[in-house]
Amino acid sequence: MVVGVLIEIENKAVDKIFDYQVPEKLEEKIKKGIRVKVPFGNRTLEGFIIEIKTETSYQKDLKELISIVDEEFVLTDEMLELGKWLQQETLASLISCYQAMLPKALKAKNGSVVSKKYKTIYTYLGIKNQKISEKQQEILSFFEKKKEITREEMPTISKARLDVLVKHGILKEEKKEWYRLSYQKEGKKKYPLTEDQEKVVKEVKESMDRIFLLHGVTGSGKTEVYMELIEDALKEGKQSIVLVPEISLTPQMISRFEQRFGSRIAALHSSLSEGEKYDEWRRIEKGEVDIVIGARSAVFAPLKKIGLIIIDEEHSPTYKQDVNPRYHTRDVAIKRALYHDGKVILGSATPTLESYARARKKVYHLLELPNRVNGRSLPKVVLIDMNKEIKYAIGHFSRPLIAAIKEKLEKKEQIILFLNRRGYSSVISCKNCGYALKCPNCDITLTYHKANNTLRCHYCGYGSNVIKQCPECHEMALQDLGVGTEKIEEELSHLFKDAKIIRMDVDTTSKKGSHKKMIESFANHEADILLGTQIVAKGLDFENVTLVGVLNCDTALMIPDFRSSENTFDLLSQVAGRCGRSKKEGKVYFQTYNKDHYAIVCAKNNTYHTFFQEEMKIRRMMKYPPYYYLVLIKIASKKQESALLEAKRCEKVLKKYLDQTILLGPSPAMLFKKQNIYRYQLILKYQYQNNLQEVLEKLDQYYKTNKEVKLEIDFNPIHM
Ligand code: ADP
Ligand code: ZN
């Protein structure tokens, strides 16, 4: 027997299938998709069996397979096929595609494969005509409430005494696989659906369509709709995957599912240890789970009968993986749903322009929930014009915001303050009026390059000298405006001496469990003010929060990215939605220098449709998605000249073969120099270009073996 093995190795040049001879004693255990150890060069490596065959075309003597790593663990036929598709779609290596589907603990790379855990479990079988001593009765009293008890639950009883009962057939002793996490068993907390929710559920159930876009304002009860549909799928014996963006994968969301579905759920997210992830994966594999909740990679959960895949907050950029393979979760979900004949539901209060445009063209089935549950109103948003207020502000706080905070503190209600941390500190804007310099060709802000003191567009390469005077208000006030949460916290504690503040940002939440703790403590009203970055914007639901303040709406607008307006609109809508979710009415303050910008005005008025129309005009004019498709190509090297030279060569080749594509660049990438590697980029814009895949594949092949220059291709990029 001969098998084709795909080796786990991080070298695109050997991303091929190698043949191995199977020793006779292993033959009957060989299955497609199983993990094996093989000799490779002078090393022993792991890989997956991709093919089983009777003979090989390889001319020399074949090496022998060494062993099987895990007999139970198999990449299913669906996964094997999905991996090949993923490779074609992303041009990543095949092995990286399979690796993306598995939890880290199952990857051989670091050699630290997590082990299964076992526990000794005793089961009560019953007493026939045995005489039971008083001491034995003491042991059996443990079994009055539960039939199965672990050894750890009887710490006072010696092993010898248990052994006697096992010998008499009263107890059974066995080792069982034991999982590191546990869930509540009972649940079934459930609301009767509102009319609107009912209608949406019915529409999904009765429709023959496959992909649905559920556009529902924050608090419109989308999550309840998901749960209803999942329950329905369960009744038909089908399983579901619920995907959530990592930051909003709060304990709150999981506990809602847990309360309703009990231990039939598994949760996969980044704050689990490798061991916990491994266990969750095993439960899914063994069919002990019907609902998987998780971030991006949970779309690969090895469920065997998928009825439903839900992508909540579908607009979240975390659904695009930004390392190889650069897939979008939506595409994988649709592919899997096709395989299983299931349905996909994309849900959001602020759908991406791409998805909404598709829904309008009936590629996706559009569902709308325009109102909050039970007539609750969306909070009132007040815009504060910082151009006028800056003179009177204390630090970063305007007078109306200070007054509002004070009032809420007195009423013992809670406050969330949101500081929009700029993704890049290299954007220059006017301290007086908020104006930022933009590229005339690409409509994105220019990036400051310290090395040669210039401003550059990182899409098309346009350059300009640095100026100090603002062209808009003529003040000499152009500068980098970055401010951190620590500084704001300091200002806050000066302004409100008695207020208790929780600061939540990447620094304070890096420790495992700290995020959850902070949220719980805020929910218990152990603090008055929650101050945070993006991390507080999404998914939270606190009854007592009646004031939300956004300190700086403009920074997101200034990020040099064609989606900066969309991202600003999303973020502000989300933040505002955190407020007034229960009976108490909420109020929101946006501090901004751009009070007339449509992204800010539409977020204030909660008018998604107006925003969509305005933004679509610009996208059409500037030739961006959803009117055009994009491909981002990065050329990276330790030597700046080589990177630039090769970027220019790529440009030439692409120009020659892609006749219907607009080519931008080469230009310095957003992170031009990182860890001593220089990056240039080319951007492709196209509507139709039938040979695109073929040309890019050739280009990719060409650079596979190049040691000095690396090529990265990103289809439909999110960050550029
Ligand atoms: P979304 O996911 O759209 O933000 P949620 O599903 O979280 O909305 O619902 C918002 C709030 O309304 C939650 O507190 C939820 O428990 C409550 N809710 C949802 N549906 C109902 C219903 N049918 N009856 C009563 N309360 C509901
Ligand atoms: Zn430009």
mmCIF file with all atom_site columns, C-alpha atoms and ligand atoms in Angstrom, residues 439-444 446 457-462, ligand 2:
data_model
loop_
_atom_site.group_PDB
_atom_site.id
_atom_site.type_symbol
_atom_site.label_atom_id
_atom_site.label_alt_id
_atom_site.label_comp_id
_atom_site.label_asym_id
_atom_site.label_entity_id
_atom_site.label_seq_id
_atom_site.pdbx_PDB_ins_code
_atom_site.Cartn_x
_atom_site.Cartn_y
_atom_site.Cartn_z
_atom_site.occupancy
_atom_site.B_iso_or_equiv
_atom_site.pdbx_formal_charge
_atom_site.auth_seq_id
_atom_site.auth_comp_id
_atom_site.auth_asym_id
_atom_site.auth_atom_id
_atom_site.pdbx_PDB_model_num
ATOM   1  C  CA . CYS A 1 439 ? -4.616 62.005 -1.546 1.00 0.00 ? 439 CYS A CA 1
ATOM   2  C  CA . PRO A 1 440 ? -6.293 63.659 -4.541 1.00 0.00 ? 440 PRO A CA 1
ATOM   3  C  CA . ASN A 1 441 ? -6.394 60.336 -6.403 1.00 0.00 ? 441 ASN A CA 1
ATOM   4  C  CA . CYS A 1 442 ? -7.554 57.913 -3.747 1.00 0.00 ? 442 CYS A CA 1
ATOM   5  C  CA . ASP A 1 443 ? -9.539 59.956 -1.228 1.00 0.00 ? 443 ASP A CA 1
ATOM   6  C  CA . ILE A 1 444 ? -7.629 58.510 1.721  1.00 0.00 ? 444 ILE A CA 1
ATOM   7  C  CA . LEU A 1 446 ? -1.763 60.684 3.581  1.00 0.00 ? 446 LEU A CA 1
ATOM   8  C  CA . CYS A 1 457 ? -0.456 57.899 -0.215 1.00 0.00 ? 457 CYS A CA 1
ATOM   9  C  CA . HIS A 1 458 ? 0.062  54.230 0.372  1.00 0.00 ? 458 HIS A CA 1
ATOM   10 C  CA . TYR A 1 459 ? -2.393 53.234 -2.338 1.00 0.00 ? 459 TYR A CA 1
ATOM   11 C  CA . CYS A 1 460 ? -1.007 55.054 -5.361 1.00 0.00 ? 460 CYS A CA 1
ATOM   12 C  CA . GLY A 1 461 ? 2.287  56.493 -4.132 1.00 0.00 ? 461 GLY A CA 1
ATOM   13 C  CA . TYR A 1 462 ? 1.335  60.185 -4.456 1.00 0.00 ? 462 TYR A CA 1
HETATM 14 ZN ZN . ZN  B 2 .   ? -3.385 57.922 -3.764 1.00 0.00 ? 2   ZN  B ZN 1
#
